[in-house]
Amino acid sequence: MIELRDARKVYADGHVALRGLSLRVEAASTVALLGPSGCGKTTTLKLINRLVIPTAGSILVNGQDVSVVDAVQLRRGIGYVVQEAGLFPHRTAEENVEVVPQLLAWPAARRRQRSAELFALVGLDYAQHGPRYPAELSGGQRQRVGLARALAADPPLVLMDEPFGALDPLTRRRLQREFIELKGRLRKTVVLVTHDVEEAFLLADMVAVLADGDLVQLGTPNEIRAAPVSDFVASFLGV
Amino acid sequence: MKEISTKLKAKRCKPELRIGVGLALRFQLVAFSLAAALSSRVVAQAAAPTVVVGAKNFTEGAILAELMAQVIERNAGAHVERRYNLAGTQVAFEALRAGGIDLYAEYTGTGLRDILGDASPVESAAQAFARVSQAFAQHYDLMWLAPFGFNNTYVLMMRDDRAQALGINMLTDLAAHPLRYGMSHEFLERADGMPGLRRVYDLNVAALVGMEHDLAYGALAQGAIDVSDGYSTDAKIVTQHLAVPRDDKHFFPPYEGAPLLRRDLVTRLPAVVDALSLLAGRIDDETMRRLNHQVEGENRSPAEVAATFLRALGLSDTAVDVQTRARSLLGVLWQRRWITLDLVRWHVVLTGSAELLACLVAIPLGIGASRRPRLATAALGGAGVLQTVPSIALLAFMLPVFGIGARPAIAALFLYGLLPILRNTVTGLRGIDQRIIEVGLGLGMTPGQLLRQVELPLAAPVILAGVRTSTVINIGTATLAAFIGAGGLGDPIVTGLTVTDVNLILSGALPAALLAVLADGMLAGVEKWATPRGLRVNANGEW
C-alpha cells in the first residue's frame, strides 16, 4: 500500500530530519510512527501526501511513485487529520466536513447526505453540531469533525498527525476507543503519528519507533514490548 | 465647446496660492507636457471666436485676468474661457507658448529675470519693457501690450512701529541691526532674491527662516520675525500697518504688470488688442493695492471687483451685483452649501477612484509578496519610500506624466494609498495559522483554491483595515490636490489661505474631516461584515 524507500530529508536550514528511512505499510493496517519530538515522524507522514519533498529516496503509494503523480489528485485520495483538528475557523462544522466533496464537485444533495452519515459515524448530531463554527465546539467535538472531514470522500488511506494530542485524558480515551471500533469497521490504511507510547500500542497493528531521523525498530506492539532492540527503545517505552 | 465651458464651471472654486521655488522648479519639468495637454483644448475650439485667458495662482493674477476677460467680452465680441490658478510663472508661460492659453498678465521683471534669465542691471521701467518686448517677440513669438500702470516689485516689509523704533527708512539702514528674516521659499532660492540682497545691502542676519508667504504676515504681527519679503501692491501692507523701506540701491528690477499674449491671437482677433489697450495705464500702485484689498480684505470675488472697477472707469455700464462672502462661519457654510456639496462629491470621486486603483494593485501585489519574502521587502520598501515623499511633492511629480487636473491627483493618491493596503495584505496573509494552510493543501486544495477559500476570507478583516486606514489618510491628503488644479475640498482651503479667510478654510476643512469620519465608520462596518462569522463567535461548545 505505502512504501518508503531509503527516504532522506534535509531541510533548507541544514537540519537532517530523515537519514534514509525504509518502511512498508500494508493495506488496511494501522501503523504508528512513534518517537520523541524531532525524531522525524511528522516529516515521514508528510512525505506520503507530498507536503514534504524528499531530498533522496522514493515514496510509493499503491505502487506509484508520488513524485510523478499530480499532488492535488494524490491528496484528495488521502485523508488528513492533524492535532486540534486544524478546522477552518471561518467554516461551520458541516462546511468543514464537505471541503473535499466540494473540491471534487459533488452535487449538494450528495454532499449533505454524506455529511449526515459522517456526523453519525463520528458520534455527532448533524442538526445540532453541523451549523456550529469550530469556536463553538469543544476540543473533542472539533477532533471528531476533523476525523469526519478526513473520511468524507471515503479515501482508502488516512494520515493522522497527533490526532488526540491536545485532548484531556478522559476525552482522549473515549475517542481512542471509538477509533478502534471505526478502524475495524472501515478497514482503512492508517498512518498515525504519536509520541504517546500507550496510544501507539493501543491503536496500531504495527509500531515504527523512530529516533533522530532513523527507524530503530519495527514490529507489532507485542514484539516490541517483548524485545526492544536497544536501551534507547527500552527506556523510551518504559519497559 | 459648450461641454468644455460647463466643465470649467464645475471647477469654479480653484486654489490661489504661491508655491515655493522647490515646487516651481519641479513645474519646469512639467511645463512641456502641461502645455501639450492644454493645447489640445485649443485645437478643439479653433473655429469659434474664443479667447482663453490664463492667470497665475494669486489674487492679483486673478483680478487682472478678470479685468482683461471682461473688457475682451465687452469690447472685442469674443467668448472668453477662464483658465485660472495656474501654478506659477513656468506653468503659465509654457501654457501660453504651447497655445493652451492665449494671454495672461505677466510682470516685466519676471519676464526679464525668470523667463529670459537676463540678470543685467535695469535702468528704468521703460527699459525693462523694451527689453522684454524685443526678446519675447524674437524668441517666443509673444507680444507684450502696454503695461497697466503699476509696478509690483519686491519689497521688504517690517512692522511700522518696529521700523520707526530702529529708524529704518531705506534698505541701507538694515545693515546696522541684527534682524530676524522670514522669507518666502521662492525669495530665498532666487539669485535675485535673498542671496543678492544680502550681498548688495550687507544685511545683518540674526536668523533666517523660509516660510509660506501668507503666513509671514502673522509672524510679523506677532513679532516672531522682523523682516519678510512682499510685493508692493500687496493690500496687506496697508491693512497690517507695515512699513516698506525704500530700495535705495535699486536692487529690485521694475515689475510692471502687462498683458502678455500670443501673436496669432493678434492676427486672429485684432479687436482683442484694442480692447486690452483700454486698460493701459489705468491702474496705479494705489489702485492695484485697493483692488487686491477688495478681494482679500472685503471678501469679494475677483470677477465682481473687476466689474465694479470697469464700471467706475466708464468701460462698462452693466450693473454689478455686489455680493460679499458672509462673515460668520455658519453664514459661509450656508452660503456655500451647494458648492460644498459639489466639492464633496468631487472629493469622493478623487479619493474613491484612487482607493479602488490602490486595492486593485496592492492586494494582488500583497498576495504575491506574502509568498516571496524578497518581493515583500522590495514592495513594502518601495511603498514605504513613496510614503515619505511629501504629499505636495508627490503631486508635483505626477504633473509631467499626467498634466494638470484630476488624473495626476488620482495617480498621487493612488501611490499614497498603496502602503497601508499592501502592508495589511502581507501581514494578514502571513498571520494565518500555518497548520490551517497545511491542512488545506493536505486535503487537496490547489494554491488558488486555498487562497480564495481559506486565506483571503481569513485575512479579509486585516486587509480591509488597511483599506480603511488608506482611505481615511487619503481623504485628508486629497485636499492638497487643489494645488494642481484637481479641485475637491482643498479648493476653499487653499483659497482661504491666500485671502486669510479662516471661515473659508473651515468651509473646506470641516466637510473634509466629516467625510473622513464618515468613511472611517462605514469602512469599519464593512470590515465587521467581512469578518467571517466563525471568527466572531464565542466558544460555548459542549462535550
JSON list of C-alpha atoms in Angstrom, two decimals, chain B residues 24-205:
[
{"chain": "B", "resi": 24, "resn": "ALA", "atom": "CA", "xyz": [8.21, 75.80, -9.00]},
{"chain": "B", "resi": 25, "resn": "LEU", "atom": "CA", "xyz": [11.39, 74.07, -10.16]},
{"chain": "B", "resi": 26, "resn": "ARG", "atom": "CA", "xyz": [9.56, 70.81, -10.49]},
{"chain": "B", "resi": 27, "resn": "PHE", "atom": "CA", "xyz": [6.95, 72.57, -12.50]},
{"chain": "B", "resi": 28, "resn": "GLN", "atom": "CA", "xyz": [9.65, 73.35, -15.02]},
{"chain": "B", "resi": 29, "resn": "LEU", "atom": "CA", "xyz": [9.84, 69.65, -15.74]},
{"chain": "B", "resi": 30, "resn": "VAL", "atom": "CA", "xyz": [6.17, 69.57, -16.36]},
{"chain": "B", "resi": 31, "resn": "ALA", "atom": "CA", "xyz": [5.87, 72.62, -18.48]},
{"chain": "B", "resi": 32, "resn": "PHE", "atom": "CA", "xyz": [6.11, 70.81, -21.77]},
{"chain": "B", "resi": 33, "resn": "SER", "atom": "CA", "xyz": [3.57, 68.11, -21.17]},
{"chain": "B", "resi": 34, "resn": "LEU", "atom": "CA", "xyz": [1.28, 70.53, -19.41]},
{"chain": "B", "resi": 35, "resn": "ALA", "atom": "CA", "xyz": [1.41, 72.83, -22.39]},
{"chain": "B", "resi": 36, "resn": "ALA", "atom": "CA", "xyz": [0.65, 69.92, -24.65]},
{"chain": "B", "resi": 37, "resn": "ALA", "atom": "CA", "xyz": [-2.33, 68.96, -22.52]},
{"chain": "B", "resi": 38, "resn": "LEU", "atom": "CA", "xyz": [-3.70, 72.46, -22.67]},
{"chain": "B", "resi": 39, "resn": "SER", "atom": "CA", "xyz": [-3.08, 72.91, -26.38]},
{"chain": "B", "resi": 40, "resn": "SER", "atom": "CA", "xyz": [-5.34, 70.04, -27.31]},
{"chain": "B", "resi": 41, "resn": "ARG", "atom": "CA", "xyz": [-8.21, 72.08, -25.94]},
{"chain": "B", "resi": 42, "resn": "VAL", "atom": "CA", "xyz": [-7.44, 74.93, -28.27]},
{"chain": "B", "resi": 43, "resn": "VAL", "atom": "CA", "xyz": [-7.41, 72.74, -31.35]},
{"chain": "B", "resi": 44, "resn": "ALA", "atom": "CA", "xyz": [-10.88, 71.57, -30.45]},
{"chain": "B", "resi": 45, "resn": "GLN", "atom": "CA", "xyz": [-12.24, 75.08, -30.49]},
{"chain": "B", "resi": 46, "resn": "ALA", "atom": "CA", "xyz": [-10.15, 76.71, -33.24]},
{"chain": "B", "resi": 47, "resn": "ALA", "atom": "CA", "xyz": [-13.20, 77.52, -35.29]},
{"chain": "B", "resi": 48, "resn": "ALA", "atom": "CA", "xyz": [-15.00, 79.58, -32.60]},
{"chain": "B", "resi": 49, "resn": "PRO", "atom": "CA", "xyz": [-14.03, 83.17, -31.71]},
{"chain": "B", "resi": 50, "resn": "THR", "atom": "CA", "xyz": [-12.85, 82.15, -28.29]},
{"chain": "B", "resi": 51, "resn": "VAL", "atom": "CA", "xyz": [-10.08, 83.67, -26.20]},
{"chain": "B", "resi": 52, "resn": "VAL", "atom": "CA", "xyz": [-8.54, 81.68, -23.38]},
{"chain": "B", "resi": 53, "resn": "VAL", "atom": "CA", "xyz": [-7.39, 83.91, -20.53]},
{"chain": "B", "resi": 54, "resn": "GLY", "atom": "CA", "xyz": [-4.98, 82.40, -18.02]},
{"chain": "B", "resi": 55, "resn": "ALA", "atom": "CA", "xyz": [-3.97, 83.55, -14.57]},
{"chain": "B", "resi": 56, "resn": "LYS", "atom": "CA", "xyz": [-1.28, 82.65, -12.10]},
{"chain": "B", "resi": 57, "resn": "ASN", "atom": "CA", "xyz": [-2.47, 81.44, -8.76]},
{"chain": "B", "resi": 58, "resn": "PHE", "atom": "CA", "xyz": [-2.68, 84.54, -6.62]},
{"chain": "B", "resi": 59, "resn": "THR", "atom": "CA", "xyz": [-5.20, 87.30, -6.03]},
{"chain": "B", "resi": 60, "resn": "GLU", "atom": "CA", "xyz": [-3.68, 89.94, -8.29]},
{"chain": "B", "resi": 61, "resn": "GLY", "atom": "CA", "xyz": [-3.29, 87.47, -11.13]},
{"chain": "B", "resi": 62, "resn": "ALA", "atom": "CA", "xyz": [-6.99, 86.63, -10.87]},
{"chain": "B", "resi": 63, "resn": "ILE", "atom": "CA", "xyz": [-8.12, 90.27, -10.75]},
{"chain": "B", "resi": 64, "resn": "LEU", "atom": "CA", "xyz": [-6.02, 91.25, -13.77]},
{"chain": "B", "resi": 65, "resn": "ALA", "atom": "CA", "xyz": [-7.25, 88.19, -15.64]},
{"chain": "B", "resi": 66, "resn": "GLU", "atom": "CA", "xyz": [-10.87, 89.14, -14.86]},
{"chain": "B", "resi": 67, "resn": "LEU", "atom": "CA", "xyz": [-10.30, 92.74, -16.00]},
{"chain": "B", "resi": 68, "resn": "MET", "atom": "CA", "xyz": [-8.82, 91.51, -19.27]},
{"chain": "B", "resi": 69, "resn": "ALA", "atom": "CA", "xyz": [-11.51, 88.88, -19.72]},
{"chain": "B", "resi": 70, "resn": "GLN", "atom": "CA", "xyz": [-14.32, 91.35, -19.16]},
{"chain": "B", "resi": 71, "resn": "VAL", "atom": "CA", "xyz": [-13.00, 94.06, -21.50]},
{"chain": "B", "resi": 72, "resn": "ILE", "atom": "CA", "xyz": [-12.48, 91.40, -24.17]},
{"chain": "B", "resi": 73, "resn": "GLU", "atom": "CA", "xyz": [-16.01, 90.09, -23.70]},
{"chain": "B", "resi": 74, "resn": "ARG", "atom": "CA", "xyz": [-17.48, 93.57, -23.82]},
{"chain": "B", "resi": 75, "resn": "ASN", "atom": "CA", "xyz": [-15.32, 95.24, -26.44]},
{"chain": "B", "resi": 76, "resn": "ALA", "atom": "CA", "xyz": [-13.93, 92.53, -28.69]},
{"chain": "B", "resi": 77, "resn": "GLY", "atom": "CA", "xyz": [-17.10, 90.46, -29.00]},
{"chain": "B", "resi": 78, "resn": "ALA", "atom": "CA", "xyz": [-15.28, 87.29, -28.19]},
{"chain": "B", "resi": 79, "resn": "HIS", "atom": "CA", "xyz": [-16.20, 84.47, -25.90]},
{"chain": "B", "resi": 80, "resn": "VAL", "atom": "CA", "xyz": [-13.72, 84.13, -23.05]},
{"chain": "B", "resi": 81, "resn": "GLU", "atom": "CA", "xyz": [-12.65, 80.92, -21.39]},
{"chain": "B", "resi": 82, "resn": "ARG", "atom": "CA", "xyz": [-11.04, 81.36, -18.00]},
{"chain": "B", "resi": 83, "resn": "ARG", "atom": "CA", "xyz": [-8.14, 79.15, -17.05]},
{"chain": "B", "resi": 84, "resn": "TYR", "atom": "CA", "xyz": [-7.04, 80.47, -13.67]},
{"chain": "B", "resi": 85, "resn": "ASN", "atom": "CA", "xyz": [-4.83, 79.36, -10.79]},
{"chain": "B", "resi": 86, "resn": "LEU", "atom": "CA", "xyz": [-2.01, 78.09, -12.97]},
{"chain": "B", "resi": 87, "resn": "ALA", "atom": "CA", "xyz": [0.72, 77.07, -10.56]},
{"chain": "B", "resi": 88, "resn": "GLY", "atom": "CA", "xyz": [3.38, 79.72, -11.07]},
{"chain": "B", "resi": 89, "resn": "THR", "atom": "CA", "xyz": [5.23, 81.50, -13.84]},
{"chain": "B", "resi": 90, "resn": "GLN", "atom": "CA", "xyz": [6.65, 78.45, -15.52]},
{"chain": "B", "resi": 91, "resn": "VAL", "atom": "CA", "xyz": [3.32, 76.72, -15.92]},
{"chain": "B", "resi": 92, "resn": "ALA", "atom": "CA", "xyz": [1.52, 79.85, -17.12]},
{"chain": "B", "resi": 93, "resn": "PHE", "atom": "CA", "xyz": [4.30, 80.77, -19.55]},
{"chain": "B", "resi": 94, "resn": "GLU", "atom": "CA", "xyz": [4.62, 77.31, -21.04]},
{"chain": "B", "resi": 95, "resn": "ALA", "atom": "CA", "xyz": [0.85, 77.04, -21.37]},
{"chain": "B", "resi": 96, "resn": "LEU", "atom": "CA", "xyz": [0.93, 80.34, -23.27]},
{"chain": "B", "resi": 97, "resn": "ARG", "atom": "CA", "xyz": [3.74, 79.23, -25.58]},
{"chain": "B", "resi": 98, "resn": "ALA", "atom": "CA", "xyz": [2.03, 75.93, -26.32]},
{"chain": "B", "resi": 99, "resn": "GLY", "atom": "CA", "xyz": [-1.26, 77.70, -27.02]},
{"chain": "B", "resi": 100, "resn": "GLY", "atom": "CA", "xyz": [-3.14, 76.28, -24.06]},
{"chain": "B", "resi": 101, "resn": "ILE", "atom": "CA", "xyz": [-3.98, 79.86, -23.15]},
{"chain": "B", "resi": 102, "resn": "ASP", "atom": "CA", "xyz": [-3.96, 82.96, -25.39]},
{"chain": "B", "resi": 103, "resn": "LEU", "atom": "CA", "xyz": [-2.88, 85.52, -22.82]},
{"chain": "B", "resi": 104, "resn": "TYR", "atom": "CA", "xyz": [-2.23, 86.21, -19.16]},
{"chain": "B", "resi": 105, "resn": "ALA", "atom": "CA", "xyz": [-0.92, 89.09, -17.07]},
{"chain": "B", "resi": 106, "resn": "GLU", "atom": "CA", "xyz": [2.83, 88.97, -16.57]},
{"chain": "B", "resi": 107, "resn": "TYR", "atom": "CA", "xyz": [5.38, 91.27, -14.96]},
{"chain": "B", "resi": 108, "resn": "THR", "atom": "CA", "xyz": [8.27, 92.78, -16.91]},
{"chain": "B", "resi": 109, "resn": "GLY", "atom": "CA", "xyz": [10.76, 91.94, -14.17]},
{"chain": "B", "resi": 110, "resn": "THR", "atom": "CA", "xyz": [9.60, 88.32, -14.12]},
{"chain": "B", "resi": 111, "resn": "GLY", "atom": "CA", "xyz": [9.91, 88.15, -17.89]},
{"chain": "B", "resi": 112, "resn": "LEU", "atom": "CA", "xyz": [13.41, 89.55, -17.73]},
{"chain": "B", "resi": 113, "resn": "ARG", "atom": "CA", "xyz": [14.81, 87.66, -14.75]},
{"chain": "B", "resi": 114, "resn": "ASP", "atom": "CA", "xyz": [12.86, 84.39, -14.62]},
{"chain": "B", "resi": 115, "resn": "ILE", "atom": "CA", "xyz": [11.97, 83.69, -18.22]},
{"chain": "B", "resi": 116, "resn": "LEU", "atom": "CA", "xyz": [14.83, 85.25, -20.14]},
{"chain": "B", "resi": 117, "resn": "GLY", "atom": "CA", "xyz": [17.38, 84.71, -17.37]},
{"chain": "B", "resi": 118, "resn": "ASP", "atom": "CA", "xyz": [18.66, 88.23, -18.02]},
{"chain": "B", "resi": 119, "resn": "ALA", "atom": "CA", "xyz": [20.38, 89.40, -14.81]},
{"chain": "B", "resi": 120, "resn": "SER", "atom": "CA", "xyz": [21.94, 92.57, -16.19]},
{"chain": "B", "resi": 121, "resn": "PRO", "atom": "CA", "xyz": [21.03, 95.83, -14.38]},
{"chain": "B", "resi": 122, "resn": "VAL", "atom": "CA", "xyz": [17.91, 97.66, -15.45]},
{"chain": "B", "resi": 123, "resn": "GLU", "atom": "CA", "xyz": [17.91, 101.44, -15.54]},
{"chain": "B", "resi": 124, "resn": "SER", "atom": "CA", "xyz": [14.22, 102.16, -15.85]},
{"chain": "B", "resi": 125, "resn": "ALA", "atom": "CA", "xyz": [10.81, 100.61, -16.16]},
{"chain": "B", "resi": 126, "resn": "ALA", "atom": "CA", "xyz": [10.68, 101.68, -19.77]},
{"chain": "B", "resi": 127, "resn": "GLN", "atom": "CA", "xyz": [13.98, 99.96, -20.49]},
{"chain": "B", "resi": 128, "resn": "ALA", "atom": "CA", "xyz": [12.76, 96.75, -18.88]},
{"chain": "B", "resi": 129, "resn": "PHE", "atom": "CA", "xyz": [9.61, 96.84, -21.02]},
{"chain": "B", "resi": 130, "resn": "ALA", "atom": "CA", "xyz": [11.60, 97.49, -24.19]},
{"chain": "B", "resi": 131, "resn": "ARG", "atom": "CA", "xyz": [13.94, 94.59, -23.49]},
{"chain": "B", "resi": 132, "resn": "VAL", "atom": "CA", "xyz": [11.21, 92.03, -22.81]},
{"chain": "B", "resi": 133, "resn": "SER", "atom": "CA", "xyz": [9.14, 93.22, -25.76]},
{"chain": "B", "resi": 134, "resn": "GLN", "atom": "CA", "xyz": [12.00, 92.72, -28.15]},
{"chain": "B", "resi": 135, "resn": "ALA", "atom": "CA", "xyz": [13.26, 89.42, -26.74]},
{"chain": "B", "resi": 136, "resn": "PHE", "atom": "CA", "xyz": [9.81, 87.81, -26.44]},
{"chain": "B", "resi": 137, "resn": "ALA", "atom": "CA", "xyz": [8.89, 88.75, -30.00]},
{"chain": "B", "resi": 138, "resn": "GLN", "atom": "CA", "xyz": [12.16, 87.36, -31.26]},
{"chain": "B", "resi": 139, "resn": "HIS", "atom": "CA", "xyz": [12.42, 84.13, -29.24]},
{"chain": "B", "resi": 140, "resn": "TYR", "atom": "CA", "xyz": [8.87, 83.18, -28.43]},
{"chain": "B", "resi": 141, "resn": "ASP", "atom": "CA", "xyz": [6.61, 84.96, -30.91]},
{"chain": "B", "resi": 142, "resn": "LEU", "atom": "CA", "xyz": [4.82, 86.52, -27.94]},
{"chain": "B", "resi": 143, "resn": "MET", "atom": "CA", "xyz": [3.73, 90.11, -27.52]},
{"chain": "B", "resi": 144, "resn": "TRP", "atom": "CA", "xyz": [3.71, 92.45, -24.54]},
{"chain": "B", "resi": 145, "resn": "LEU", "atom": "CA", "xyz": [0.96, 95.10, -24.60]},
{"chain": "B", "resi": 146, "resn": "ALA", "atom": "CA", "xyz": [1.22, 98.44, -22.82]},
{"chain": "B", "resi": 147, "resn": "PRO", "atom": "CA", "xyz": [1.51, 97.99, -19.01]},
{"chain": "B", "resi": 148, "resn": "PHE", "atom": "CA", "xyz": [-1.49, 98.52, -16.72]},
{"chain": "B", "resi": 149, "resn": "GLY", "atom": "CA", "xyz": [0.34, 101.28, -14.89]},
{"chain": "B", "resi": 150, "resn": "PHE", "atom": "CA", "xyz": [1.53, 99.79, -11.59]},
{"chain": "B", "resi": 151, "resn": "ASN", "atom": "CA", "xyz": [4.89, 98.42, -10.56]},
{"chain": "B", "resi": 152, "resn": "ASN", "atom": "CA", "xyz": [4.51, 95.34, -8.39]},
{"chain": "B", "resi": 153, "resn": "THR", "atom": "CA", "xyz": [8.12, 94.90, -7.44]},
{"chain": "B", "resi": 154, "resn": "TYR", "atom": "CA", "xyz": [9.58, 93.07, -4.48]},
{"chain": "B", "resi": 155, "resn": "VAL", "atom": "CA", "xyz": [9.69, 94.97, -1.23]},
{"chain": "B", "resi": 156, "resn": "LEU", "atom": "CA", "xyz": [10.87, 94.14, 2.24]},
{"chain": "B", "resi": 157, "resn": "MET", "atom": "CA", "xyz": [8.21, 94.58, 4.90]},
{"chain": "B", "resi": 158, "resn": "MET", "atom": "CA", "xyz": [8.55, 95.37, 8.60]},
{"chain": "B", "resi": 159, "resn": "ARG", "atom": "CA", "xyz": [6.08, 96.25, 11.29]},
{"chain": "B", "resi": 160, "resn": "ASP", "atom": "CA", "xyz": [5.59, 100.01, 11.16]},
{"chain": "B", "resi": 161, "resn": "ASP", "atom": "CA", "xyz": [6.39, 100.56, 14.85]},
{"chain": "B", "resi": 162, "resn": "ARG", "atom": "CA", "xyz": [9.47, 98.35, 14.70]},
{"chain": "B", "resi": 163, "resn": "ALA", "atom": "CA", "xyz": [10.86, 100.20, 11.63]},
{"chain": "B", "resi": 164, "resn": "GLN", "atom": "CA", "xyz": [10.27, 103.53, 13.33]},
{"chain": "B", "resi": 165, "resn": "ALA", "atom": "CA", "xyz": [11.89, 102.42, 16.58]},
{"chain": "B", "resi": 166, "resn": "LEU", "atom": "CA", "xyz": [15.01, 101.32, 14.71]},
{"chain": "B", "resi": 167, "resn": "GLY", "atom": "CA", "xyz": [14.97, 104.31, 12.37]},
{"chain": "B", "resi": 168, "resn": "ILE", "atom": "CA", "xyz": [14.77, 102.26, 9.22]},
{"chain": "B", "resi": 169, "resn": "ASN", "atom": "CA", "xyz": [13.64, 104.18, 6.14]},
{"chain": "B", "resi": 170, "resn": "MET", "atom": "CA", "xyz": [15.81, 102.68, 3.45]},
{"chain": "B", "resi": 171, "resn": "LEU", "atom": "CA", "xyz": [17.14, 99.17, 2.93]},
{"chain": "B", "resi": 172, "resn": "THR", "atom": "CA", "xyz": [20.65, 100.55, 3.58]},
{"chain": "B", "resi": 173, "resn": "ASP", "atom": "CA", "xyz": [19.55, 101.16, 7.18]},
{"chain": "B", "resi": 174, "resn": "LEU", "atom": "CA", "xyz": [19.01, 97.43, 7.71]},
{"chain": "B", "resi": 175, "resn": "ALA", "atom": "CA", "xyz": [22.75, 96.69, 7.89]},
{"chain": "B", "resi": 176, "resn": "ALA", "atom": "CA", "xyz": [23.05, 98.41, 11.28]},
{"chain": "B", "resi": 177, "resn": "HIS", "atom": "CA", "xyz": [20.69, 95.99, 13.09]},
{"chain": "B", "resi": 178, "resn": "PRO", "atom": "CA", "xyz": [20.81, 92.25, 13.67]},
{"chain": "B", "resi": 179, "resn": "LEU", "atom": "CA", "xyz": [17.32, 91.22, 12.49]},
{"chain": "B", "resi": 180, "resn": "ARG", "atom": "CA", "xyz": [15.33, 88.04, 12.02]},
{"chain": "B", "resi": 181, "resn": "TYR", "atom": "CA", "xyz": [14.32, 87.41, 8.40]},
{"chain": "B", "resi": 182, "resn": "GLY", "atom": "CA", "xyz": [11.36, 85.19, 7.47]},
{"chain": "B", "resi": 183, "resn": "MET", "atom": "CA", "xyz": [11.37, 84.95, 3.71]},
{"chain": "B", "resi": 184, "resn": "SER", "atom": "CA", "xyz": [9.23, 83.10, 1.20]},
{"chain": "B", "resi": 185, "resn": "HIS", "atom": "CA", "xyz": [10.88, 79.94, -0.12]},
{"chain": "B", "resi": 186, "resn": "GLU", "atom": "CA", "xyz": [11.00, 81.32, -3.63]},
{"chain": "B", "resi": 187, "resn": "PHE", "atom": "CA", "xyz": [12.73, 84.51, -2.48]},
{"chain": "B", "resi": 188, "resn": "LEU", "atom": "CA", "xyz": [15.30, 82.51, -0.52]},
{"chain": "B", "resi": 189, "resn": "GLU", "atom": "CA", "xyz": [16.28, 80.50, -3.57]},
{"chain": "B", "resi": 190, "resn": "ARG", "atom": "CA", "xyz": [16.34, 83.06, -6.32]},
{"chain": "B", "resi": 191, "resn": "ALA", "atom": "CA", "xyz": [19.73, 84.58, -7.13]},
{"chain": "B", "resi": 192, "resn": "ASP", "atom": "CA", "xyz": [17.97, 87.96, -7.48]},
{"chain": "B", "resi": 193, "resn": "GLY", "atom": "CA", "xyz": [16.28, 87.36, -4.14]},
{"chain": "B", "resi": 194, "resn": "MET", "atom": "CA", "xyz": [17.85, 86.86, -0.73]},
{"chain": "B", "resi": 195, "resn": "PRO", "atom": "CA", "xyz": [21.43, 85.94, -1.80]},
{"chain": "B", "resi": 196, "resn": "GLY", "atom": "CA", "xyz": [21.80, 89.07, -3.95]},
{"chain": "B", "resi": 197, "resn": "LEU", "atom": "CA", "xyz": [20.02, 91.27, -1.44]},
{"chain": "B", "resi": 198, "resn": "ARG", "atom": "CA", "xyz": [22.32, 90.16, 1.39]},
{"chain": "B", "resi": 199, "resn": "ARG", "atom": "CA", "xyz": [25.35, 90.98, -0.69]},
{"chain": "B", "resi": 200, "resn": "VAL", "atom": "CA", "xyz": [24.20, 94.34, -2.00]},
{"chain": "B", "resi": 201, "resn": "TYR", "atom": "CA", "xyz": [22.86, 95.69, 1.30]},
{"chain": "B", "resi": 202, "resn": "ASP", "atom": "CA", "xyz": [25.30, 93.80, 3.56]},
{"chain": "B", "resi": 203, "resn": "LEU", "atom": "CA", "xyz": [22.36, 92.60, 5.69]},
{"chain": "B", "resi": 204, "resn": "ASN", "atom": "CA", "xyz": [22.97, 91.78, 9.34]},
{"chain": "B", "resi": 205, "resn": "VAL", "atom": "CA", "xyz": [21.06, 88.47, 9.50]}
]
